[in-house]
Amino acid sequence: MKILVTGVKGQLGHDVVEECQKRGIEAIGVDVDEMDITDASKVEEVIKASNVDAVVHCAAWTAVDKAEDEVALCTKVNVEGTYNIAKVCKELDIKMMYFSTDYVFDGQGDQEWKEYDERHPLNVYGQTKCEGEIAVQKLLERYFIVRIAWVFGVNGNNFIKTMLRLGKERGAVSVVNDQIGSPTYTYDLAKLVVDMIQTDKYGIYHATNEGLCSWYEFACEIFKQAGLDVEVTPVDSSAFPAKAKRPSNSRMSKAELDKNGFNRLPSWQDALQRYLKLI
Ligand SMILES: NC(=O)c1ccc[n+]([C@@H]2O[C@H](COP(=O)([O-])OP(=O)(O)OC[C@H]3O[C@@H](n4cnc5c(N)ncnc54)[C@H](OP(=O)(O)O)[C@@H]3O)[C@@H](O)[C@H]2O)c1
């Protein structure tokens, strides 16, 4: 099997290409310089020339707050860019995997979001990722939509790196305690992705590391495992008025992973332990 991976300079794309290489699967990694996904003719040219069996589409506009001010640009990347890729996958009849987010849900209540629940995004980024899902679903039959959340990987900035920096600089941090979800380690996710793309088990999946926490609990565990003495104060989201609204409940059902015989990811605490050894 031969795979084209978009967003190779990002957290997830980097790890997906590495995982393919480890398994002897040919993977071509591209980012904006080689294939700007908003350029339809370039997308067509690169995918056709690469002669692949699947596109694993990790590229995206991921700046959630900035998206509120840059609606057109974020839409261009996350919706049009995804559409451009899906269109070529359809023409060539190859598989496509698209990554989405817990932000397609509005975070009401305290139940797990099921894979086929109705989507109600709260912010621009979530809306564009939702429209990307719809574009993939409308155009293709051979697709995987994999929703992930609170992503961390070696290749990029994330909450863990920010906490470690702030903790060392200030010795004390305040962290929101009223958003509940599950972190996703791209190294663990990449293994699942490479398993999944080799199957015909198409559909929508949720794939975060196992276990739930608030951002506050996540921060406490980061400092504990890193052996740093940092005072962590739990606060409400209202203490950090951000441009983009975030869902408070990001509990995600893994029923589709179970039903289709895919292994769930390890616990987020275990993932964090392995991650901290690498950075
Ligand atoms: N990060 C999270 O917490 C999170 C949560 C849920 C879902 N997701 C989804 O998971 C996927 C992977 O996320 P990630 O954290 O690995 O993202 P990331 O680290 O931000 O990487 C995304 C990559 O896409 C590139 N890109 C941006 N615009 C592009 C364009 N027009 N053409 C081609 N490439 C472009 C970016 O380049 P530049 O850096 O130069 O812009 C970057 O290298 C995305 O679909 C994201 O929406 C992420």
PDB file of C-alpha atoms in Angstrom, residues 97-195:
ATOM      1  CA  MET A  97      -9.005   9.633   5.953  1.00  0.00           C
ATOM      2  CA  TYR A  98     -10.050  12.987   7.397  1.00  0.00           C
ATOM      3  CA  PHE A  99      -9.345  14.141  10.944  1.00  0.00           C
ATOM      4  CA  SER A 100     -11.965  16.048  12.807  1.00  0.00           C
ATOM      5  CA  THR A 101     -12.599  17.212  16.319  1.00  0.00           C
ATOM      6  CA  ASP A 102     -14.760  17.097  19.442  1.00  0.00           C
ATOM      7  CA  TYR A 103     -15.494  20.748  18.562  1.00  0.00           C
ATOM      8  CA  VAL A 104     -18.126  19.592  16.054  1.00  0.00           C
ATOM      9  CA  PHE A 105     -20.306  19.066  19.184  1.00  0.00           C
ATOM     10  CA  ASP A 106     -21.716  21.783  21.413  1.00  0.00           C
ATOM     11  CA  GLY A 107     -20.581  20.173  24.675  1.00  0.00           C
ATOM     12  CA  GLN A 108     -23.984  20.241  26.363  1.00  0.00           C
ATOM     13  CA  GLY A 109     -24.787  17.672  29.066  1.00  0.00           C
ATOM     14  CA  ASP A 110     -22.468  15.070  30.540  1.00  0.00           C
ATOM     15  CA  GLN A 111     -23.038  12.044  28.307  1.00  0.00           C
ATOM     16  CA  GLU A 112     -20.581  10.655  25.775  1.00  0.00           C
ATOM     17  CA  TRP A 113     -20.968  11.951  22.217  1.00  0.00           C
ATOM     18  CA  LYS A 114     -21.702   9.046  19.908  1.00  0.00           C
ATOM     19  CA  GLU A 115     -20.069   8.934  16.503  1.00  0.00           C
ATOM     20  CA  TYR A 116     -23.299   9.574  14.570  1.00  0.00           C
ATOM     21  CA  ASP A 117     -24.813  12.189  16.934  1.00  0.00           C
ATOM     22  CA  GLU A 118     -25.994  15.418  15.367  1.00  0.00           C
ATOM     23  CA  ARG A 119     -23.266  18.038  15.045  1.00  0.00           C
ATOM     24  CA  HIS A 120     -23.643  21.540  16.534  1.00  0.00           C
ATOM     25  CA  PRO A 121     -20.309  23.384  16.543  1.00  0.00           C
ATOM     26  CA  LEU A 122     -19.836  26.335  18.902  1.00  0.00           C
ATOM     27  CA  ASN A 123     -17.024  28.115  17.115  1.00  0.00           C
ATOM     28  CA  VAL A 124     -15.686  28.900  13.627  1.00  0.00           C
ATOM     29  CA  TYR A 125     -12.983  26.230  13.703  1.00  0.00           C
ATOM     30  CA  GLY A 126     -15.550  23.597  14.752  1.00  0.00           C
ATOM     31  CA  GLN A 127     -17.936  24.784  12.046  1.00  0.00           C
ATOM     32  CA  THR A 128     -15.258  24.472   9.338  1.00  0.00           C
ATOM     33  CA  LYS A 129     -14.189  21.014  10.534  1.00  0.00           C
ATOM     34  CA  CYS A 130     -17.859  19.998  10.524  1.00  0.00           C
ATOM     35  CA  GLU A 131     -18.287  21.277   6.957  1.00  0.00           C
ATOM     36  CA  GLY A 132     -15.148  19.341   6.028  1.00  0.00           C
ATOM     37  CA  GLU A 133     -16.794  16.174   7.399  1.00  0.00           C
ATOM     38  CA  ILE A 134     -19.921  16.880   5.365  1.00  0.00           C
ATOM     39  CA  ALA A 135     -17.892  17.424   2.175  1.00  0.00           C
ATOM     40  CA  VAL A 136     -16.147  14.064   2.681  1.00  0.00           C
ATOM     41  CA  GLN A 137     -19.427  12.274   3.429  1.00  0.00           C
ATOM     42  CA  LYS A 138     -21.210  13.795   0.440  1.00  0.00           C
ATOM     43  CA  LEU A 139     -18.497  12.987  -2.076  1.00  0.00           C
ATOM     44  CA  LEU A 140     -17.119   9.660  -0.930  1.00  0.00           C
ATOM     45  CA  GLU A 141     -18.044   6.184   0.165  1.00  0.00           C
ATOM     46  CA  ARG A 142     -14.531   4.972   0.950  1.00  0.00           C
ATOM     47  CA  TYR A 143     -13.784   7.403   3.780  1.00  0.00           C
ATOM     48  CA  PHE A 144     -12.753   7.395   7.423  1.00  0.00           C
ATOM     49  CA  ILE A 145     -13.588  10.394   9.592  1.00  0.00           C
ATOM     50  CA  VAL A 146     -11.557  10.210  12.803  1.00  0.00           C
ATOM     51  CA  ARG A 147     -12.460  12.707  15.517  1.00  0.00           C
ATOM     52  CA  ILE A 148      -9.708  13.472  17.981  1.00  0.00           C
ATOM     53  CA  ALA A 149      -9.202  16.039  20.761  1.00  0.00           C
ATOM     54  CA  TRP A 150      -6.601  17.838  22.874  1.00  0.00           C
ATOM     55  CA  VAL A 151      -3.799  16.654  20.591  1.00  0.00           C
ATOM     56  CA  PHE A 152      -0.145  16.381  21.600  1.00  0.00           C
ATOM     57  CA  GLY A 153       2.835  15.121  19.629  1.00  0.00           C
ATOM     58  CA  VAL A 154       6.591  15.661  19.517  1.00  0.00           C
ATOM     59  CA  ASN A 155       6.407  17.760  16.366  1.00  0.00           C
ATOM     60  CA  GLY A 156       4.632  20.946  17.328  1.00  0.00           C
ATOM     61  CA  ASN A 157       3.278  23.095  20.088  1.00  0.00           C
ATOM     62  CA  ASN A 158       0.636  21.845  22.452  1.00  0.00           C
ATOM     63  CA  PHE A 159      -0.792  22.194  25.957  1.00  0.00           C
ATOM     64  CA  ILE A 160       1.919  20.058  27.582  1.00  0.00           C
ATOM     65  CA  LYS A 161       4.764  22.136  26.189  1.00  0.00           C
ATOM     66  CA  THR A 162       2.957  25.357  27.160  1.00  0.00           C
ATOM     67  CA  MET A 163       2.348  24.125  30.722  1.00  0.00           C
ATOM     68  CA  LEU A 164       5.975  23.039  31.167  1.00  0.00           C
ATOM     69  CA  ARG A 165       7.194  26.430  29.957  1.00  0.00           C
ATOM     70  CA  LEU A 166       4.759  28.459  32.091  1.00  0.00           C
ATOM     71  CA  GLY A 167       5.313  26.245  35.127  1.00  0.00           C
ATOM     72  CA  LYS A 168       9.086  26.704  34.928  1.00  0.00           C
ATOM     73  CA  GLU A 169       8.817  30.455  34.262  1.00  0.00           C
ATOM     74  CA  ARG A 170       6.188  31.301  36.876  1.00  0.00           C
ATOM     75  CA  GLY A 171       5.993  28.454  39.372  1.00  0.00           C
ATOM     76  CA  ALA A 172       2.209  28.845  39.415  1.00  0.00           C
ATOM     77  CA  VAL A 173      -0.536  28.514  36.795  1.00  0.00           C
ATOM     78  CA  SER A 174      -4.330  28.796  36.683  1.00  0.00           C
ATOM     79  CA  VAL A 175      -6.061  26.223  34.498  1.00  0.00           C
ATOM     80  CA  VAL A 176      -9.701  25.732  33.522  1.00  0.00           C
ATOM     81  CA  ASN A 177     -11.511  22.989  35.351  1.00  0.00           C
ATOM     82  CA  ASP A 178     -14.918  23.037  33.636  1.00  0.00           C
ATOM     83  CA  GLN A 179     -14.063  21.427  30.289  1.00  0.00           C
ATOM     84  CA  ILE A 180     -13.897  17.627  30.367  1.00  0.00           C
ATOM     85  CA  GLY A 181     -12.308  15.544  27.624  1.00  0.00           C
ATOM     86  CA  SER A 182      -9.487  13.188  26.734  1.00  0.00           C
ATOM     87  CA  PRO A 183      -6.048  14.034  25.353  1.00  0.00           C
ATOM     88  CA  THR A 184      -4.792  12.341  22.164  1.00  0.00           C
ATOM     89  CA  TYR A 185      -1.132  11.372  21.725  1.00  0.00           C
ATOM     90  CA  THR A 186      -0.304  11.418  18.003  1.00  0.00           C
ATOM     91  CA  TYR A 187       2.201   8.555  18.393  1.00  0.00           C
ATOM     92  CA  ASP A 188      -0.572   6.254  19.673  1.00  0.00           C
ATOM     93  CA  LEU A 189      -3.105   7.582  17.182  1.00  0.00           C
ATOM     94  CA  ALA A 190      -0.702   7.045  14.258  1.00  0.00           C
ATOM     95  CA  LYS A 191      -0.618   3.295  14.990  1.00  0.00           C
ATOM     96  CA  LEU A 192      -4.403   3.137  14.851  1.00  0.00           C
ATOM     97  CA  VAL A 193      -4.489   5.264  11.698  1.00  0.00           C
ATOM     98  CA  VAL A 194      -2.084   2.962   9.868  1.00  0.00           C
ATOM     99  CA  ASP A 195      -4.076  -0.102  10.979  1.00  0.00           C
TER     100      ASP A 195
END
